[in-house]
Amino acid sequence: MKKVTVFVGSAHHKNTHEMVDIFVDHLKTLGDVDCEIITLSDYQLGICRGCRLCFEKGESFCPLRDDRDILFEKISASDGIILATPNYSFQLSGLMKVFLDRFGFVFHRPRYFGKVYTSIVSQGIGGGNEIVKYLDFFGTHLGFNVVSGSCLTALDPRTQKEQQKMERILAEQSQKFYAWLQKPAYPVPTLFKLMLFRMGRTSIKQMLDERSCDYRYYAAKGWFESQYYYPTRLNPFKKAAGFFFDQMASTVRNLLA
Ligand SMILES: Cc1cc2nc3c(=O)[nH]c(=O)nc-3n(C[C@H](O)[C@H](O)[C@H](O)COP(=O)(O)O)c2cc1C
């Protein structure tokens, strides 16, 4: 059975929760899926103080003593996660942003490979597509397999046609999400993702050393020698491209030194 956790950044049980319920109900019709819905406002989450200790010393040095690790453990235990937020003032809800800021160090030390991710944005008028783009970006850089998110307009009162449209979009999205849950968890990277990994790891190897938390993390994972973040079979073209990206990062580094 696949485990899916939804994190909702709306403090009341209205539109965003309703969309999540539709998504989850549809997902459950597709197969054996255990879903947990988490309302972020039910948890204690402090506002990131910007001390950078998570970057520099490690995430366990975060001075905030709150429910961050309970929520992180829920992600670790899940095969798939969904972030759902209302559009407030043309952005994520503050509640969701407070949560996402706590992942700053994961951009440096990605970890959610093999897990499926998507997002749901609920809005009244417009601007939500930019939020979806940001949430897709967020998921990609943390290592997830990203199913593009959706932005749904939920005006009150809603016509039957609007309701049907919303349900259709959510059903299609949950279908794609489910299909990804069934796929091999570690897909062959795209050329772009390969480039990001190879240039990033070569730069870290050359510019940092054992004193850096990021360096130690990469070394412990074997990422200074590996083809990609996880074992994968690159075709000859991608193998050559990977080598080229390593060389390119070295050349740039030498030019800047
Ligand atoms: C404070 C606030 C700001 C909002 N700002 C926007 C906005 O900028 N753009 C938009 O399309 N809808 C906006 N809305 C409407 C909500 O995004 C929309 O009603 C959403 O479905 C609410 O979800 P919820 O019921 O889970 O809170 C705003 C609503 C509130 C309460």
Short mmCIF file of C-alpha atoms and ligand atoms in Angstrom, two decimals:
data_model
loop_
_atom_site.label_atom_id
_atom_site.label_comp_id
_atom_site.label_asym_id
_atom_site.label_seq_id
_atom_site.Cartn_x
_atom_site.Cartn_y
_atom_site.Cartn_z
CA MET A 1 0.00 0.00 0.00
CA LYS A 2 1.23 3.50 -0.87
CA LYS A 3 1.29 6.16 1.80
CA VAL A 4 0.33 9.70 0.80
CA THR A 5 0.40 12.79 3.01
CA VAL A 6 -1.30 16.07 2.18
CA PHE A 7 -0.15 19.30 3.85
CA VAL A 8 -2.83 21.98 3.81
CA GLY A 9 -1.94 25.63 4.29
CA SER A 10 -5.47 26.86 4.97
CA ALA A 11 -6.48 27.37 8.58
CA HIS A 12 -10.16 26.68 8.00
CA HIS A 13 -12.04 23.81 6.43
CA LYS A 14 -13.33 25.49 3.30
CA ASN A 15 -12.27 25.62 -0.35
CA THR A 16 -8.72 24.26 -0.17
CA HIS A 17 -9.76 21.40 2.08
CA GLU A 18 -12.71 20.67 -0.16
CA MET A 19 -10.37 20.35 -3.16
CA VAL A 20 -8.04 18.11 -1.18
CA ASP A 21 -10.97 15.88 -0.23
CA ILE A 22 -12.01 15.55 -3.88
CA PHE A 23 -8.42 14.72 -4.88
CA VAL A 24 -7.98 12.17 -2.10
CA ASP A 25 -11.38 10.53 -2.66
CA HIS A 26 -10.54 10.06 -6.31
CA LEU A 27 -7.05 8.80 -5.53
CA LYS A 28 -8.52 6.13 -3.25
CA THR A 29 -10.76 4.85 -6.05
CA LEU A 30 -7.65 4.13 -8.13
CA GLY A 31 -5.94 1.69 -5.78
CA ASP A 32 -4.71 0.87 -2.33
CA VAL A 33 -3.61 4.25 -0.97
CA ASP A 34 -3.42 5.33 2.65
CA CYS A 35 -3.94 9.11 2.85
CA GLU A 36 -3.32 11.44 5.75
CA ILE A 37 -4.44 15.07 5.60
CA ILE A 38 -2.46 17.46 7.76
CA THR A 39 -3.74 20.96 8.48
CA LEU A 40 -0.61 22.97 9.16
CA SER A 41 -2.39 25.26 11.61
CA ASP A 42 -2.85 22.25 13.92
CA TYR A 43 0.93 22.11 14.38
CA GLN A 44 3.40 24.38 16.07
CA LEU A 45 5.67 25.83 13.42
CA GLY A 46 8.00 28.71 14.20
CA ILE A 47 9.03 31.36 11.71
CA CYS A 48 12.55 30.78 10.35
CA ARG A 49 14.93 33.21 12.10
CA GLY A 50 17.44 33.19 9.28
CA CYS A 51 20.32 32.15 11.55
CA ARG A 52 21.69 29.83 8.81
CA LEU A 53 22.63 27.18 11.38
CA CYS A 54 20.79 24.55 9.32
CA PHE A 55 22.94 25.44 6.31
CA GLU A 56 26.22 25.75 8.13
CA LYS A 57 26.10 23.20 10.95
CA GLY A 58 23.17 20.96 10.11
CA GLU A 59 19.40 20.90 10.45
CA SER A 60 19.54 19.48 13.97
CA PHE A 61 21.02 22.82 15.10
CA CYS A 62 17.82 24.75 14.28
CA PRO A 63 17.08 26.78 17.43
CA LEU A 64 13.31 26.49 16.97
CA ARG A 65 11.81 23.79 19.15
CA ASP A 66 8.54 22.98 17.46
CA ASP A 67 6.79 20.38 15.32
CA ARG A 68 9.11 20.65 12.31
CA ASP A 69 10.55 17.17 12.76
CA ILE A 70 7.13 15.56 13.24
CA LEU A 71 6.15 16.97 9.84
CA PHE A 72 9.48 16.03 8.25
CA GLU A 73 9.06 12.46 9.50
CA LYS A 74 5.66 12.32 7.84
CA ILE A 75 7.33 13.13 4.53
CA SER A 76 10.05 10.55 5.09
CA ALA A 77 7.39 7.91 5.75
CA SER A 78 5.38 8.80 2.62
CA ASP A 79 5.58 7.60 -0.97
CA GLY A 80 3.81 10.74 -2.16
CA ILE A 81 3.08 14.19 -0.85
CA ILE A 82 0.74 17.00 -1.83
CA LEU A 83 1.00 20.64 -0.84
CA ALA A 84 -2.33 22.48 -0.92
CA THR A 85 -2.65 26.19 -0.34
CA PRO A 86 -5.09 29.01 -0.96
CA ASN A 87 -3.94 32.03 -2.95
CA TYR A 88 -3.79 34.89 -0.46
CA SER A 89 -2.71 38.28 -1.82
CA PHE A 90 -1.37 36.62 -4.98
CA GLN A 91 0.93 34.27 -3.09
CA LEU A 92 0.97 31.11 -0.98
CA SER A 93 -0.78 31.42 2.35
CA GLY A 94 1.54 32.63 5.10
CA LEU A 95 1.00 29.33 6.87
CA MET A 96 2.35 27.38 3.92
CA LYS A 97 5.30 29.75 3.43
CA VAL A 98 6.32 29.40 7.08
CA PHE A 99 6.38 25.65 6.51
CA LEU A 100 8.34 25.85 3.26
CA ASP A 101 10.96 28.21 4.70
CA ARG A 102 11.93 25.43 7.06
CA PHE A 103 13.16 23.41 4.06
CA GLY A 104 15.83 25.95 3.09
CA PHE A 105 18.65 23.52 3.86
CA VAL A 106 17.06 20.81 1.71
CA PHE A 107 17.74 22.97 -1.37
CA HIS A 108 21.43 22.55 -0.41
CA ARG A 109 21.13 18.92 0.55
CA PRO A 110 18.28 17.39 -1.50
CA ARG A 111 16.78 14.13 -0.26
CA TYR A 112 13.29 13.28 -1.42
CA PHE A 113 14.28 11.11 -4.37
CA GLY A 114 11.82 8.40 -5.30
CA LYS A 115 8.84 10.22 -3.78
CA VAL A 116 5.97 11.67 -5.83
CA TYR A 117 4.84 15.25 -5.30
CA THR A 118 2.15 17.58 -6.55
CA SER A 119 0.35 20.75 -5.47
CA ILE A 120 -3.13 22.23 -5.39
CA VAL A 121 -3.77 25.98 -5.32
CA SER A 122 -7.24 27.33 -4.66
CA GLN A 123 -8.04 30.89 -5.65
CA GLY A 124 -10.86 33.39 -6.08
CA ILE A 125 -9.86 35.34 -9.17
CA GLY A 126 -6.33 34.89 -10.48
CA GLY A 127 -2.58 34.81 -10.04
CA GLY A 128 -2.52 31.25 -8.77
CA ASN A 129 -0.65 29.80 -11.76
CA GLU A 130 2.49 31.58 -10.58
CA ILE A 131 2.09 29.87 -7.21
CA VAL A 132 1.81 26.50 -8.93
CA LYS A 133 5.03 27.25 -10.84
CA TYR A 134 6.79 28.07 -7.60
CA LEU A 135 5.50 24.90 -5.93
CA ASP A 136 6.62 22.78 -8.92
CA PHE A 137 10.06 24.40 -8.64
CA PHE A 138 10.14 23.75 -4.91
CA GLY A 139 9.36 20.05 -5.34
CA THR A 140 11.85 19.57 -8.16
CA HIS A 141 14.77 21.08 -6.25
CA LEU A 142 14.08 19.04 -3.14
CA GLY A 143 14.40 15.87 -5.22
CA PHE A 144 10.77 14.77 -5.66
CA ASN A 145 9.26 13.32 -8.84
CA VAL A 146 6.94 16.22 -9.62
CA VAL A 147 3.48 15.92 -11.15
CA SER A 148 2.57 19.48 -12.25
CA GLY A 149 0.25 21.16 -9.80
CA SER A 150 -3.15 22.63 -10.52
CA CYS A 151 -4.74 25.99 -9.82
CA LEU A 152 -8.50 25.94 -9.29
CA THR A 153 -10.87 28.85 -9.09
CA ALA A 154 -13.51 28.40 -6.44
CA LEU A 155 -15.90 31.30 -6.45
CA ASP A 156 -18.77 31.26 -3.97
CA PRO A 157 -21.48 30.50 -4.89
CA ARG A 158 -20.28 28.07 -7.52
CA THR A 159 -22.26 27.04 -10.57
CA GLN A 160 -22.69 23.35 -11.34
CA LYS A 161 -20.47 23.80 -14.37
CA GLU A 162 -17.67 25.32 -12.26
CA GLN A 163 -17.98 22.51 -9.74
CA GLN A 164 -17.79 19.88 -12.48
CA LYS A 165 -14.74 21.54 -14.00
CA MET A 166 -12.98 21.55 -10.64
CA GLU A 167 -13.77 17.90 -10.06
CA ARG A 168 -12.58 16.95 -13.55
CA ILE A 169 -9.23 18.73 -13.13
CA LEU A 170 -8.65 17.17 -9.71
CA ALA A 171 -9.59 13.71 -10.98
CA GLU A 172 -7.11 14.05 -13.86
CA GLN A 173 -4.39 15.26 -11.52
CA SER A 174 -4.93 12.45 -9.03
CA GLN A 175 -4.83 9.97 -11.94
CA LYS A 176 -1.40 11.27 -12.97
CA PHE A 177 -0.24 11.26 -9.37
CA TYR A 178 -1.38 7.67 -8.95
CA ALA A 179 0.35 6.64 -12.18
CA TRP A 180 3.60 8.09 -10.83
CA LEU A 181 3.15 6.22 -7.57
CA GLN A 182 3.14 3.00 -9.63
CA LYS A 183 6.16 3.88 -11.78
CA PRO A 184 9.76 2.98 -10.93
CA ALA A 185 10.68 5.47 -8.21
CA TYR A 186 14.02 6.46 -9.73
CA PRO A 187 13.55 7.63 -13.32
CA VAL A 188 16.48 8.35 -15.64
CA PRO A 189 17.16 12.08 -15.21
CA THR A 190 16.43 14.58 -17.96
CA LEU A 191 19.45 16.30 -19.48
CA PHE A 192 18.60 19.45 -17.53
CA LYS A 193 18.45 17.64 -14.19
CA LEU A 194 21.69 15.83 -15.02
CA MET A 195 23.34 19.17 -15.76
CA LEU A 196 22.15 20.67 -12.46
CA PHE A 197 23.50 17.69 -10.53
CA ARG A 198 26.87 17.41 -12.28
CA MET A 199 27.68 21.12 -12.27
CA GLY A 200 26.46 21.49 -8.70
CA ARG A 201 28.42 18.57 -7.30
CA THR A 202 31.61 19.47 -9.18
CA SER A 203 31.43 23.04 -7.86
CA ILE A 204 30.82 21.82 -4.30
CA LYS A 205 33.75 19.41 -4.57
CA GLN A 206 36.09 22.12 -5.77
CA MET A 207 34.92 25.05 -3.70
CA LEU A 208 34.13 23.47 -0.33
CA ASP A 209 35.81 21.00 2.01
CA GLU A 210 35.14 18.79 5.05
CA ARG A 211 34.31 21.85 7.16
CA SER A 212 31.14 22.35 5.11
CA CYS A 213 27.97 20.51 6.00
CA ASP A 214 26.97 20.36 2.33
CA TYR A 215 30.36 18.89 1.38
CA ARG A 216 30.11 16.19 4.05
CA TYR A 217 26.56 15.36 2.96
CA TYR A 218 27.60 14.98 -0.68
CA ALA A 219 30.66 12.92 0.30
CA ALA A 220 28.63 10.60 2.54
CA LYS A 221 26.14 10.01 -0.27
CA GLY A 222 28.96 9.21 -2.70
CA TRP A 223 27.77 12.05 -4.95
CA PHE A 224 31.26 13.25 -5.85
CA GLU A 225 31.81 10.01 -7.79
CA SER A 226 28.29 8.94 -8.81
CA GLN A 227 26.60 9.50 -12.16
CA TYR A 228 23.56 11.05 -10.52
CA TYR A 229 21.88 11.40 -7.11
CA TYR A 230 20.74 7.78 -7.30
CA PRO A 231 21.83 4.74 -9.31
CA THR A 232 20.56 5.07 -12.86
CA ARG A 233 21.41 3.85 -16.32
CA LEU A 234 22.52 6.74 -18.52
CA ASN A 235 22.65 6.18 -22.27
CA PRO A 236 26.01 6.91 -23.99
CA PHE A 237 24.88 10.42 -24.94
CA LYS A 238 23.90 11.32 -21.36
CA LYS A 239 27.10 9.73 -20.05
CA ALA A 240 29.13 11.97 -22.34
CA ALA A 241 26.98 14.96 -21.44
CA GLY A 242 27.53 14.27 -17.73
CA PHE A 243 31.29 14.22 -18.28
CA PHE A 244 31.03 17.46 -20.24
CA PHE A 245 29.03 19.16 -17.45
CA ASP A 246 31.69 18.14 -14.90
CA GLN A 247 34.38 19.63 -17.13
CA MET A 248 32.36 22.77 -17.71
CA ALA A 249 31.94 23.34 -13.96
CA SER A 250 35.71 22.86 -13.47
CA THR A 251 36.52 25.29 -16.26
CA VAL A 252 34.18 27.94 -14.87
CA ARG A 253 35.69 27.43 -11.41
CA ASN A 254 39.24 27.79 -12.74
CA LEU A 255 38.33 30.95 -14.67
CA LEU A 256 36.83 32.49 -11.53
CA ALA A 257 39.69 31.41 -9.22
C1 LIG B 1 -6.83 37.31 2.76
C2 LIG B 1 -7.26 36.74 1.45
C3 LIG B 1 -6.58 37.11 0.31
C4 LIG B 1 -6.95 36.60 -0.93
N1 LIG B 1 -6.23 36.96 -2.04
C5 LIG B 1 -6.54 36.41 -3.22
C6 LIG B 1 -5.79 36.74 -4.39
O1 LIG B 1 -4.83 37.49 -4.35
N2 LIG B 1 -6.13 36.18 -5.55
C7 LIG B 1 -7.20 35.33 -5.66
O2 LIG B 1 -7.47 34.84 -6.72
N3 LIG B 1 -7.94 34.99 -4.57
C8 LIG B 1 -7.65 35.53 -3.35
N4 LIG B 1 -8.39 35.19 -2.26
C9 LIG B 1 -9.49 34.21 -2.39
C10 LIG B 1 -9.03 32.82 -1.98
O3 LIG B 1 -7.83 32.45 -2.62
C11 LIG B 1 -10.07 31.78 -2.33
O4 LIG B 1 -11.30 32.14 -1.79
C12 LIG B 1 -9.63 30.42 -1.81
O5 LIG B 1 -10.42 29.43 -2.41
C13 LIG B 1 -9.73 30.35 -0.30
O6 LIG B 1 -9.41 29.08 0.16
P1 LIG B 1 -9.77 28.67 1.68
O7 LIG B 1 -11.27 28.61 1.74
O8 LIG B 1 -9.13 27.37 1.91
O9 LIG B 1 -9.21 29.78 2.54
C14 LIG B 1 -8.05 35.71 -1.01
C15 LIG B 1 -8.74 35.35 0.15
C16 LIG B 1 -8.35 35.86 1.37
C17 LIG B 1 -9.08 35.43 2.60
#
